[in-house]
mmCIF file of C-alpha atoms in Angstrom:
data_model
loop_
_atom_site.group_PDB
_atom_site.id
_atom_site.type_symbol
_atom_site.label_atom_id
_atom_site.label_comp_id
_atom_site.label_asym_id
_atom_site.label_seq_id
_atom_site.Cartn_x
_atom_site.Cartn_y
_atom_site.Cartn_z
ATOM 1 C CA MET A 87 -0.969 0.202 -8.892
ATOM 2 C CA LEU A 88 -3.922 -1.856 -7.815
ATOM 3 C CA GLU A 89 -3.500 -5.234 -8.793
ATOM 4 C CA SER A 90 -6.120 -7.415 -7.166
ATOM 5 C CA ILE A 91 -9.389 -7.322 -5.277
ATOM 6 C CA VAL A 92 -9.638 -10.589 -3.168
ATOM 7 C CA ASP A 93 -13.499 -11.266 -1.796
ATOM 8 C CA ILE A 94 -12.322 -12.731 1.530
ATOM 9 C CA SER A 95 -15.494 -15.192 1.377
ATOM 10 C CA GLY A 96 -13.871 -16.749 -1.222
ATOM 11 C CA ASP A 97 -10.323 -17.728 0.288
ATOM 12 C CA ILE A 98 -10.987 -21.213 0.903
ATOM 13 C CA LYS A 99 -8.609 -22.463 -1.685
ATOM 14 C CA ARG A 100 -6.110 -20.149 0.036
ATOM 15 C CA ILE A 101 -6.677 -21.243 3.437
ATOM 16 C CA ILE A 102 -5.906 -25.176 2.271
ATOM 17 C CA MET A 103 -3.036 -24.247 0.318
ATOM 18 C CA MET A 104 -1.550 -22.204 3.689
ATOM 19 C CA THR A 105 -2.418 -25.504 5.785
ATOM 20 C CA LYS A 106 -0.626 -28.125 3.563
ATOM 21 C CA GLY A 107 2.715 -28.993 4.295
ATOM 22 C CA ARG A 108 5.154 -30.228 7.186
ATOM 23 C CA THR A 109 3.516 -27.927 9.690
ATOM 24 C CA SER A 110 0.003 -28.742 8.673
ATOM 25 C CA HIS A 111 -0.891 -30.772 12.170
ATOM 26 C CA LYS A 112 0.121 -27.788 14.094
ATOM 27 C CA LYS A 113 -1.820 -25.269 11.900
ATOM 28 C CA LEU A 114 -5.021 -27.662 12.286
ATOM 29 C CA ILE A 115 -4.484 -27.823 16.073
ATOM 30 C CA CYS A 116 -4.453 -23.998 15.829
ATOM 31 C CA ILE A 117 -7.649 -23.711 13.817
ATOM 32 C CA GLN A 118 -9.414 -26.323 15.965
ATOM 33 C CA GLU A 119 -8.729 -24.236 19.105
ATOM 34 C CA TYR A 120 -9.482 -21.030 17.569
ATOM 35 C CA MET A 121 -12.883 -22.123 16.627
ATOM 36 C CA ARG A 122 -13.268 -23.792 19.973
ATOM 37 C CA SER A 123 -12.672 -20.804 22.260
ATOM 38 C CA GLN A 124 -14.092 -18.169 19.885
ATOM 39 C CA HIS A 125 -17.158 -19.753 18.456
ATOM 40 C CA ASN A 126 -17.821 -22.817 20.703
ATOM 41 C CA LEU A 127 -17.383 -25.150 17.596
ATOM 42 C CA ASN A 128 -15.816 -28.620 18.210
ATOM 43 C CA TRP A 129 -13.979 -29.083 14.908
ATOM 44 C CA ASN A 130 -12.081 -32.521 14.824
ATOM 45 C CA LEU A 131 -9.500 -31.682 12.507
ATOM 46 C CA GLU A 132 -7.091 -34.949 11.910
ATOM 47 C CA SER A 133 -6.514 -33.903 8.382
ATOM 48 C CA VAL A 134 -6.384 -31.048 5.766
ATOM 49 C CA GLU A 135 -9.350 -32.837 4.053
ATOM 50 C CA ASP A 136 -11.289 -32.577 7.203
ATOM 51 C CA LEU A 137 -10.674 -28.956 7.282
ATOM 52 C CA GLU A 138 -11.866 -28.567 3.554
ATOM 53 C CA GLU A 139 -14.827 -30.496 4.461
ATOM 54 C CA LYS A 140 -15.909 -27.946 7.399
ATOM 55 C CA LEU A 141 -14.967 -24.895 5.137
ATOM 56 C CA ASN A 142 -17.294 -25.926 2.159
ATOM 57 C CA ASP A 143 -20.167 -26.537 4.579
ATOM 58 C CA VAL A 144 -23.229 -24.523 3.090
ATOM 59 C CA ASN A 145 -24.124 -23.382 6.704
ATOM 60 C CA ILE A 146 -20.653 -21.989 7.530
ATOM 61 C CA ASP A 147 -20.454 -18.056 8.140
ATOM 62 C CA PRO A 148 -18.314 -16.319 5.596
ATOM 63 C CA GLU A 149 -16.840 -14.253 8.375
ATOM 64 C CA MET A 150 -15.353 -17.481 10.016
ATOM 65 C CA ILE A 151 -13.762 -18.015 6.491
ATOM 66 C CA SER A 152 -12.236 -14.566 6.575
ATOM 67 C CA GLU A 153 -11.077 -15.182 10.313
ATOM 68 C CA ILE A 154 -9.342 -18.386 9.608
ATOM 69 C CA TYR A 155 -7.224 -16.706 6.898
ATOM 70 C CA GLU A 156 -6.400 -14.203 9.267
ATOM 71 C CA LEU A 157 -5.425 -16.388 12.010
ATOM 72 C CA LEU A 158 -3.065 -18.430 9.577
ATOM 73 C CA ASP A 159 -1.596 -15.514 7.890
ATOM 74 C CA GLN A 160 -0.647 -13.886 11.430
ATOM 75 C CA SER A 161 0.336 -16.811 13.228
ATOM 76 C CA PHE A 162 2.297 -18.683 10.599
ATOM 77 C CA SER A 163 3.577 -16.021 8.019
ATOM 78 C CA GLN A 164 7.298 -15.350 7.501
ATOM 79 C CA GLY A 165 8.624 -12.532 9.279
ATOM 80 C CA TYR A 166 9.257 -10.726 12.892
ATOM 81 C CA PRO A 167 5.889 -10.562 14.395
ATOM 82 C CA PHE A 168 5.381 -8.486 17.917
ATOM 83 C CA PHE A 169 2.404 -7.994 20.041
ATOM 84 C CA VAL A 170 2.363 -4.836 22.023
ATOM 85 C CA TYR A 171 1.147 -4.254 25.599
ATOM 86 C CA GLU A 172 1.474 -1.006 27.882
ATOM 87 C CA LEU A 173 3.646 -1.369 30.556
ATOM 88 C CA SER A 174 3.238 0.085 34.281
ATOM 89 C CA LEU A 175 5.025 -0.587 37.386
ATOM 90 C CA LEU A 176 2.841 -0.063 40.481
ATOM 91 C CA ASN A 177 3.495 1.130 44.178
ATOM 92 C CA ASN A 178 6.768 2.715 43.116
ATOM 93 C CA VAL A 179 8.009 -0.943 42.719
ATOM 94 C CA SER A 180 11.782 -0.824 41.182
ATOM 95 C CA GLU A 181 13.104 -2.491 38.017
ATOM 96 C CA ALA A 182 15.116 -4.799 40.514
ATOM 97 C CA ASN A 183 12.189 -5.647 42.282
ATOM 98 C CA LEU A 184 10.525 -6.569 39.069
ATOM 99 C CA LYS A 185 13.095 -8.738 37.973
ATOM 100 C CA GLU A 186 13.196 -10.552 41.167
ATOM 101 C CA SER A 187 9.623 -11.259 40.949
ATOM 102 C CA ILE A 188 9.726 -12.842 37.597
ATOM 103 C CA GLU A 189 12.643 -14.907 38.970
ATOM 104 C CA LYS A 190 10.563 -16.097 41.693
ATOM 105 C CA CYS A 191 7.277 -16.894 39.725
ATOM 106 C CA PHE A 192 9.190 -18.001 36.538
ATOM 107 C CA LYS A 193 11.786 -20.194 37.858
ATOM 108 C CA LEU A 194 14.841 -21.018 35.309
ATOM 109 C CA ASN A 195 13.959 -24.014 33.157
ATOM 110 C CA VAL A 196 10.976 -25.090 35.635
ATOM 111 C CA GLU A 197 7.507 -25.841 34.164
ATOM 112 C CA CYS A 198 4.580 -23.801 35.282
ATOM 113 C CA THR A 199 1.152 -24.038 34.426
ATOM 114 C CA PRO A 200 -0.701 -20.955 33.788
ATOM 115 C CA TYR A 201 -4.082 -22.226 33.856
ATOM 116 C CA GLN A 202 -5.906 -24.794 36.087
ATOM 117 C CA LYS A 203 -7.090 -27.964 34.719
ATOM 118 C CA SER A 204 -5.016 -27.262 31.379
ATOM 119 C CA TYR A 205 -2.352 -28.793 29.980
ATOM 120 C CA ILE A 206 -0.575 -25.827 28.941
ATOM 121 C CA TYR A 207 3.075 -25.126 30.371
ATOM 122 C CA LEU A 208 5.103 -22.216 30.342
ATOM 123 C CA LYS A 209 9.267 -22.398 30.959
ATOM 124 C CA ARG A 210 11.746 -19.556 31.248
ATOM 125 C CA ILE A 211 14.895 -20.656 29.164
ATOM 126 C CA SER A 212 17.188 -17.867 29.547
ATOM 127 C CA GLU A 213 18.649 -15.591 32.007
ATOM 128 C CA ILE A 214 16.699 -12.394 32.635
ATOM 129 C CA GLU A 215 18.850 -9.736 30.937
ATOM 130 C CA HIS A 216 18.410 -6.182 32.580
ATOM 131 C CA ILE A 217 19.652 -3.010 31.741
ATOM 132 C CA GLN A 218 18.618 -0.131 34.393
ATOM 133 C CA GLY A 219 16.191 2.406 32.939
ATOM 134 C CA ASP A 220 16.301 0.853 29.568
ATOM 135 C CA SER A 221 14.975 -2.689 29.200
ATOM 136 C CA LEU A 222 14.529 -6.524 30.620
ATOM 137 C CA ARG A 223 14.156 -9.448 28.449
ATOM 138 C CA PHE A 224 14.164 -13.263 28.873
ATOM 139 C CA SER A 225 12.734 -16.156 26.580
ATOM 140 C CA VAL A 226 9.944 -18.443 27.323
ATOM 141 C CA VAL A 227 8.879 -21.847 26.020
ATOM 142 C CA TYR A 228 5.017 -22.476 25.518
ATOM 143 C CA GLU A 229 3.800 -26.210 25.157
ATOM 144 C CA GLN A 230 0.355 -27.445 25.011
ATOM 145 C CA PHE A 231 -0.615 -31.060 25.163
ATOM 146 C CA GLU A 232 -3.454 -33.072 24.196
ATOM 147 C CA GLU A 233 -6.256 -33.459 26.400
ATOM 148 C CA LYS A 234 -7.250 -37.317 26.486
ATOM 149 C CA PRO A 235 -10.587 -38.244 27.518
ATOM 150 C CA ILE A 236 -10.427 -40.983 30.264
ATOM 151 C CA ARG A 237 -13.370 -43.704 30.307
ATOM 152 C CA GLY A 238 -15.538 -43.108 33.265
ATOM 153 C CA GLY A 239 -15.049 -39.182 32.927
ATOM 154 C CA GLY A 240 -12.141 -36.823 33.259
ATOM 155 C CA ILE A 241 -8.931 -36.158 30.831
ATOM 156 C CA GLU A 242 -5.371 -36.993 30.925
ATOM 157 C CA LYS A 243 -2.315 -35.662 29.336
ATOM 158 C CA GLY A 244 -1.606 -36.724 25.786
ATOM 159 C CA LYS A 245 1.223 -36.119 23.328
ATOM 160 C CA SER A 246 2.513 -32.690 22.721
ATOM 161 C CA GLU A 247 0.453 -30.627 20.142
ATOM 162 C CA GLU A 248 2.098 -27.485 20.247
ATOM 163 C CA LYS A 249 5.446 -26.079 21.196
ATOM 164 C CA THR A 250 7.291 -22.595 20.546
ATOM 165 C CA THR A 251 9.743 -20.351 21.926
ATOM 166 C CA PHE A 252 9.457 -16.558 21.975
ATOM 167 C CA GLU A 253 10.906 -13.681 23.913
ATOM 168 C CA VAL A 254 9.275 -10.997 26.185
ATOM 169 C CA PHE A 255 10.863 -7.590 25.938
ATOM 170 C CA PHE A 256 10.056 -4.928 28.744
ATOM 171 C CA ASP A 257 11.030 -1.250 27.122
ATOM 172 C CA PHE A 258 11.171 0.935 30.269
ATOM 173 C CA LYS A 259 12.005 3.934 27.972
ATOM 174 C CA PHE A 260 8.424 4.090 26.291
ATOM 175 C CA SER A 261 6.722 1.851 29.092
ATOM 176 C CA LEU A 262 5.793 -0.819 26.594
ATOM 177 C CA CYS A 263 6.202 -4.461 26.531
ATOM 178 C CA TYR A 264 6.647 -6.895 23.396
ATOM 179 C CA PHE A 265 5.961 -10.168 22.853
ATOM 180 C CA LYS A 266 7.958 -11.538 19.899
ATOM 181 C CA SER A 267 5.235 -13.935 18.763
ATOM 182 C CA GLY A 268 2.750 -14.514 15.732
ATOM 183 C CA ASP A 269 0.284 -16.350 18.089
ATOM 184 C CA LYS A 270 -1.814 -13.857 20.236
ATOM 185 C CA LYS A 271 -3.007 -17.210 22.412
ATOM 186 C CA HIS A 272 0.810 -17.659 23.543
ATOM 187 C CA THR A 273 1.432 -13.974 24.375
ATOM 188 C CA LEU A 274 -2.042 -13.699 26.344
ATOM 189 C CA CYS A 275 -1.156 -16.969 28.065
ATOM 190 C CA VAL A 276 2.257 -15.269 29.421
ATOM 191 C CA GLN A 277 0.656 -11.927 30.043
ATOM 192 C CA LYS A 278 -1.927 -13.450 32.328
ATOM 193 C CA TYR A 279 0.361 -15.507 34.133
ATOM 194 C CA LEU A 280 2.705 -12.519 34.909
ATOM 195 C CA SER A 281 -0.318 -10.425 35.888
ATOM 196 C CA ARG A 282 -1.522 -12.859 38.136
ATOM 197 C CA ASN A 283 1.727 -13.649 40.182
ATOM 198 C CA ILE A 284 2.996 -9.939 40.225
ATOM 199 C CA SER A 285 0.514 -7.593 41.482
ATOM 200 C CA THR A 286 2.886 -4.440 40.983
ATOM 201 C CA LEU A 287 3.146 -5.102 37.371
ATOM 202 C CA SER A 288 0.350 -4.004 34.906
ATOM 203 C CA LEU A 289 0.363 -5.359 31.238
ATOM 204 C CA ILE A 290 -2.457 -3.699 29.338
ATOM 205 C CA SER A 291 -2.809 -4.763 25.674
ATOM 206 C CA PHE A 292 -2.492 -1.533 23.249
ATOM 207 C CA SER A 293 -5.729 -1.628 21.519
ATOM 208 C CA VAL A 294 -6.953 0.733 18.828
ATOM 209 C CA PRO A 295 -10.660 -0.137 19.101
ATOM 210 C CA SER A 296 -10.256 0.461 22.903
ATOM 211 C CA LYS A 297 -8.150 3.696 22.632
ATOM 212 C CA LEU A 298 -10.780 5.093 19.969
ATOM 213 C CA LYS A 299 -13.358 5.533 22.694
ATOM 214 C CA THR A 300 -11.290 8.284 23.922
ATOM 215 C CA VAL A 301 -10.358 10.088 20.430
ATOM 216 C CA THR A 302 -12.283 13.215 19.917
ATOM 217 C CA PHE A 303 -13.914 13.442 16.587
ATOM 218 C CA LEU A 304 -15.670 17.033 15.680
ATOM 219 C CA GLY A 305 -18.661 17.112 13.237
ATOM 220 C CA ASP A 306 -20.054 14.399 10.920
ATOM 221 C CA ILE A 307 -17.293 12.296 9.964
ATOM 222 C CA PRO A 308 -17.444 11.085 6.509
ATOM 223 C CA MET A 309 -15.938 7.779 7.153
ATOM 224 C CA ASP A 310 -15.501 5.056 10.027
ATOM 225 C CA ASN A 311 -13.900 6.480 12.777
ATOM 226 C CA GLN A 312 -11.216 3.732 12.883
ATOM 227 C CA THR A 313 -10.360 4.289 9.689
ATOM 228 C CA ALA A 314 -10.075 7.948 9.829
ATOM 229 C CA LEU A 315 -7.815 7.549 12.624
ATOM 230 C CA ILE A 316 -5.513 5.001 10.886
ATOM 231 C CA LEU A 317 -5.215 7.547 7.931
ATOM 232 C CA ASP A 318 -3.983 10.387 10.260
ATOM 233 C CA PHE A 319 -1.401 7.728 11.469
ATOM 234 C CA LEU A 320 -0.037 6.786 8.408
ATOM 235 C CA GLU A 321 -0.237 10.078 6.533
ATOM 236 C CA GLU A 322 0.439 12.907 9.059
ATOM 237 C CA GLN A 323 2.237 11.114 12.093
ATOM 238 C CA LEU A 324 4.094 7.892 10.985
ATOM 239 C CA GLU A 325 6.065 10.005 8.270
ATOM 240 C CA MET A 326 8.276 12.057 10.749
ATOM 241 C CA ASN A 327 11.628 11.924 12.455
ATOM 242 C CA GLY A 328 13.261 10.418 9.346
ATOM 243 C CA PHE A 329 10.739 7.951 8.700
ATOM 244 C CA LEU A 330 8.834 7.550 5.323
ATOM 245 C CA ILE A 331 6.315 5.243 3.707
ATOM 246 C CA THR A 332 7.431 4.644 0.229
ATOM 247 C CA ASP A 333 4.639 1.914 -0.892
ATOM 248 C CA TYR A 334 1.530 0.375 0.144
ATOM 249 C CA PHE A 335 1.031 -3.376 -0.571
ATOM 250 C CA SER A 336 -2.118 -4.445 0.986
ATOM 251 C CA ILE A 337 -5.003 -3.057 2.907
ATOM 252 C CA THR A 338 -7.759 -5.292 4.457
ATOM 253 C CA PHE A 339 -10.926 -3.951 5.023
ATOM 254 C CA GLU A 340 -14.083 -4.944 7.109
ATOM 255 C CA ASN A 341 -17.875 -3.918 7.024
ATOM 256 C CA ARG A 342 -20.127 -5.857 9.448
ATOM 257 C CA LYS A 343 -22.884 -4.193 8.452
ATOM 258 C CA SER A 344 -22.880 -5.163 4.758
ATOM 259 C CA THR A 345 -25.048 -7.750 4.105
ATOM 260 C CA LYS A 346 -22.930 -9.115 1.152
ATOM 261 C CA VAL A 347 -19.360 -8.939 1.220
ATOM 262 C CA LYS A 348 -18.125 -8.196 4.863
ATOM 263 C CA ALA A 349 -14.423 -8.136 4.310
ATOM 264 C CA VAL A 350 -12.077 -7.137 1.350
ATOM 265 C CA ARG A 351 -8.425 -7.313 0.911
ATOM 266 C CA LEU A 352 -6.817 -4.945 -1.816
ATOM 267 C CA SER A 353 -3.330 -5.721 -3.104
ATOM 268 C CA GLY A 354 -0.803 -4.188 -5.477
ATOM 269 C CA SER A 355 1.346 -1.254 -4.928
ATOM 270 C CA ASN A 356 0.543 2.704 -4.101
ATOM 271 C CA LEU A 357 -2.959 1.706 -2.783
ATOM 272 C CA PHE A 358 -3.649 5.077 -1.636
ATOM 273 C CA GLU A 359 -3.859 6.307 -5.130
ATOM 274 C CA SER A 360 -6.859 3.987 -5.873
ATOM 275 C CA TYR A 361 -10.368 4.640 -6.352
ATOM 276 C CA GLU A 362 -10.906 1.257 -4.782
ATOM 277 C CA VAL A 363 -9.559 2.510 -1.384
ATOM 278 C CA ALA A 364 -11.319 5.629 -1.810
ATOM 279 C CA GLU A 365 -14.623 3.847 -2.534
ATOM 280 C CA ARG A 366 -14.358 1.519 0.728
ATOM 281 C CA MET A 367 -13.764 4.521 2.935
ATOM 282 C CA LYS A 368 -16.684 6.510 1.628
ATOM 283 C CA TYR A 369 -18.729 3.300 2.160
ATOM 284 C CA GLN A 370 -17.897 3.116 6.079
ATOM 285 C CA ASP A 371 -15.522 0.354 5.623
ATOM 286 C CA LYS A 372 -13.155 -0.264 8.455
ATOM 287 C CA ILE A 373 -9.315 -0.820 8.093
ATOM 288 C CA LYS A 374 -8.158 -4.297 9.673
ATOM 289 C CA SER A 375 -4.916 -4.320 8.657
ATOM 290 C CA VAL A 376 -2.375 -2.285 6.361
ATOM 291 C CA LYS A 377 1.096 -3.508 5.061
ATOM 292 C CA PHE A 378 3.614 -0.677 3.571
ATOM 293 C CA GLN A 379 7.441 -0.470 3.055
ATOM 294 C CA LEU A 380 8.851 2.133 5.821
ATOM 295 C CA VAL A 381 12.058 3.772 5.468
ATOM 296 C CA LYS A 382 14.313 5.222 8.051
ATOM 297 C CA GLU A 383 17.131 7.551 7.192
ATOM 298 C CA LYS A 384 20.051 7.246 9.270
ATOM 299 C CA LYS A 385 23.266 9.728 9.605
ATOM 300 C CA ARG A 386 26.570 7.898 9.944
ATOM 301 C CA LEU A 387 29.539 9.176 11.612
ATOM 302 C CA ASP A 388 31.132 10.292 8.337
ATOM 303 C CA GLY A 389 28.286 12.355 7.582
ATOM 304 C CA ASN A 390 26.605 10.288 4.876
ATOM 305 C CA VAL A 391 23.087 8.975 5.351
ATOM 306 C CA SER A 392 22.225 5.279 5.195
ATOM 307 C CA VAL A 393 18.798 4.119 4.762
ATOM 308 C CA VAL A 394 17.181 1.120 6.688
ATOM 309 C CA LEU A 395 13.780 -0.452 5.024
ATOM 310 C CA SER A 396 11.568 -2.905 6.202
ATOM 311 C CA ALA A 397 7.998 -4.333 4.999
ATOM 312 C CA VAL A 398 5.622 -3.641 7.796
ATOM 313 C CA ARG A 399 2.097 -5.099 8.390
ATOM 314 C CA ILE A 400 0.130 -3.724 11.266
ATOM 315 C CA ASP A 401 -3.036 -5.594 12.686
ATOM 316 C CA PHE A 402 -5.602 -2.989 14.139
ATOM 317 C CA PRO A 403 -8.276 -5.547 15.684
ATOM 318 C CA SER A 404 -7.777 -6.254 19.393
ATOM 319 C CA THR A 405 -4.020 -6.412 20.748
ATOM 320 C CA PHE A 406 -1.835 -3.876 18.211
ATOM 321 C CA LYS A 407 0.385 -6.312 16.298
ATOM 322 C CA VAL A 408 3.352 -5.346 14.101
ATOM 323 C CA VAL A 409 5.225 -7.743 11.761
ATOM 324 C CA PHE A 410 8.474 -6.902 10.205
ATOM 325 C CA SER A 411 9.902 -8.555 7.127
ATOM 326 C CA GLU A 412 12.917 -7.844 4.699
ATOM 327 C CA MET A 413 14.736 -5.874 7.476
ATOM 328 C CA PRO A 414 18.422 -6.016 7.145
ATOM 329 C CA ASN A 415 19.094 -6.304 10.879
ATOM 330 C CA THR A 416 17.187 -7.113 14.060
ATOM 331 C CA VAL A 417 18.783 -4.307 15.754
ATOM 332 C CA TYR A 418 16.172 -1.980 14.269
ATOM 333 C CA TYR A 419 13.234 -3.587 15.305
ATOM 334 C CA ARG A 420 12.879 -1.559 18.609
ATOM 335 C CA GLU A 421 13.121 1.837 17.276
ATOM 336 C CA PHE A 422 10.838 0.897 14.579
ATOM 337 C CA ILE A 423 8.156 -0.214 17.126
ATOM 338 C CA GLN A 424 8.786 2.789 19.210
ATOM 339 C CA HIS A 425 8.373 5.207 16.369
ATOM 340 C CA ILE A 426 5.052 3.276 15.454
ATOM 341 C CA ILE A 427 3.284 3.226 18.685
ATOM 342 C CA THR A 428 4.611 6.887 19.394
ATOM 343 C CA SER A 429 2.992 8.010 16.006
ATOM 344 C CA MET A 430 -0.130 6.221 16.870
ATOM 345 C CA LYS A 431 -0.604 7.815 20.241
ATOM 346 C CA LYS A 432 -0.221 11.135 18.663
ATOM 347 C CA SER A 433 -3.142 10.727 16.370
ATOM 348 C CA ILE A 434 -5.059 9.208 19.409
ATOM 349 C CA SER A 435 -4.435 12.294 21.536
ATOM 350 C CA LYS A 436 -5.516 14.653 18.419
ATOM 351 C CA GLU A 437 -8.792 16.220 17.735
ATOM 352 C CA HIS A 438 -10.172 15.022 14.501
ATOM 353 C CA SER A 439 -12.578 17.427 12.337
ATOM 354 C CA ALA A 440 -15.015 16.412 9.607
ATOM 355 C CA SER A 441 -13.502 19.188 7.579
ATOM 356 C CA GLU A 442 -9.915 17.693 7.924
ATOM 357 C CA ILE A 443 -10.828 14.135 7.059
ATOM 358 C CA GLU A 444 -13.135 15.409 4.023
ATOM 359 C CA LEU A 445 -9.965 17.520 2.694
ATOM 360 C CA ARG A 446 -7.890 14.091 2.962
ATOM 361 C CA MET A 447 -10.393 11.996 1.172
ATOM 362 C CA ALA A 448 -10.621 14.545 -1.705
ATOM 363 C CA ARG A 449 -6.783 14.616 -1.953
ATOM 364 C CA LEU A 450 -6.935 10.649 -2.346
ATOM 365 C CA ILE A 451 -9.544 10.949 -4.952
ATOM 366 C CA ARG A 452 -7.512 13.564 -6.878
ATOM 367 C CA LEU A 453 -4.424 11.051 -6.577
ATOM 368 C CA ALA A 454 -6.622 8.382 -8.218
ATOM 369 C CA GLU A 455 -7.986 10.593 -10.971
ATOM 370 C CA VAL A 456 -4.724 11.729 -12.100
ATOM 371 C CA LYS A 457 -2.961 8.398 -11.944
ATOM 372 C CA ASP A 458 -6.023 6.876 -13.821
ATOM 373 C CA SER A 459 -5.984 9.861 -16.342
ATOM 374 C CA TYR A 460 -2.200 8.940 -16.996
ATOM 375 C CA ILE A 461 -2.716 5.427 -17.413
ATOM 376 C CA VAL A 462 -5.758 5.861 -19.635
ATOM 377 C CA GLN A 463 -3.410 8.504 -21.912
ATOM 378 C CA ARG A 464 -0.523 6.146 -22.070
ATOM 379 C CA THR A 465 -2.684 3.224 -23.253
ATOM 380 C CA LEU A 466 -4.493 5.472 -26.103
ATOM 381 C CA ASN A 467 -1.009 6.675 -27.363
ATOM 382 C CA GLU A 468 0.166 2.991 -27.457
ATOM 383 C CA ILE A 469 -2.930 2.104 -29.356
ATOM 384 C CA LYS A 470 -2.531 4.961 -31.687
ATOM 385 C CA ASP A 471 1.225 3.950 -32.454
ATOM 386 C CA LYS A 472 -0.004 0.378 -33.277
ATOM 387 C CA ILE A 473 -2.745 1.586 -35.602
ATOM 388 C CA ASP A 474 -0.344 3.592 -37.430
ATOM 389 C CA LYS A 475 1.623 0.575 -38.203
ATOM 390 C CA LEU A 476 -1.401 -1.426 -39.308
ATOM 391 C CA THR A 477 -2.006 -2.005 -43.197
ATOM 392 C CA LEU A 478 -5.287 -0.554 -43.569
ATOM 393 C CA GLU A 479 -7.194 1.557 -46.078
ATOM 394 C CA GLU A 480 -6.033 5.356 -45.797
ATOM 395 C CA SER A 481 -9.525 6.472 -45.043
ATOM 396 C CA SER A 482 -10.208 3.888 -42.299
ATOM 397 C CA LYS A 483 -7.090 4.466 -40.604
ATOM 398 C CA GLU A 484 -7.763 8.404 -40.585
ATOM 399 C CA GLU A 485 -11.288 7.614 -39.034
ATOM 400 C CA VAL A 486 -9.922 5.735 -36.176
ATOM 401 C CA LEU A 487 -7.062 7.936 -35.644
ATOM 402 C CA LYS A 488 -9.445 10.799 -35.576
ATOM 403 C CA LEU A 489 -11.541 9.481 -33.051
ATOM 404 C CA LEU A 490 -8.734 8.306 -30.562
ATOM 405 C CA THR A 491 -7.212 11.888 -31.156
ATOM 406 C CA GLU A 492 -10.174 13.621 -29.623
ATOM 407 C CA TYR A 493 -9.466 11.614 -26.298
ATOM 408 C CA MET A 494 -5.626 12.385 -26.217
ATOM 409 C CA PRO A 495 -3.819 15.360 -25.357
ATOM 410 C CA VAL A 496 -1.566 17.189 -27.857
ATOM 411 C CA ARG A 497 1.782 15.337 -28.040
#
């Protein structure tokens, strides 16, 4: 059931609440860096009050408020986040050669600077674990220091502003690389450093918007192409091989062509049974992210079936990002990611016809109609029962009950 529709442009209070707390300085730095790199704005955020003042500026673009919310939600939310890249070893280089190259450019416990004239440092802090034909993994530390202006020009290294540790995982079975981090800036830093120093390694972000250029759509598609692709992925491909979606918790839409609300977040349960979702699709809104519960059935040695479930959020803009929460055992993350990416690739490789997409839209509307009808009839029944119990003149009660009965099925 749909519980709330949140106008993203009204998210200032939520951003302030998300920023407060013991990690507020880290979050302010993250926002400050984002606004500088993405919008060329030099926001000096010394406190949460400074941020609130910026957000309440009448000249701020509402889309920026949406972006800041998404930034905080994606970078600091609880769970296990993974950015996904496509992996290729060039010129027939072996996995063993790759390991040697990483050890050479990423020396153990030795800081390296991925960018010139920058106080950002990377350091590998674990041995490289390599299983031939299967995987290669290691952990890195990302640390960023304050850039302090020097009198007369130039900058010097200041105090540490941000420090985090995350794992890099090469999945040779599926030619993928997973960065176990919630901040794209951190993963991009490592990806660029590895690609620049190892010429035989190719790491390209797995990006739905980029892949969309190669997808075949036949006919006049009645919704945004990315939304149509994601619907096929969720309904046709993801629910296979023992996997099943049991609930949808949240969907974020955007429509940059809109002159009013450019982004909307819907939350609740069973969202693909609501008119609001169907309406957003009809208006050509694009799905930016979706959160759902994914279940995997697994056969045990004794013949019985056990169930593994996790709340999963997928962010589709730019590099594909998967965030798991409430999963009982981290051993299942890799299997879930492999299935999600494989399912997405199947949808990308398909031909999508307008008639097929129209049928899917009609099915969503029918589900919404059935659900709404049930809720209305249940409410009317409850009202009738309450009227029956009221002390009213018999003639008045009969008139009211007669009116309600006209809108109710025979019980």
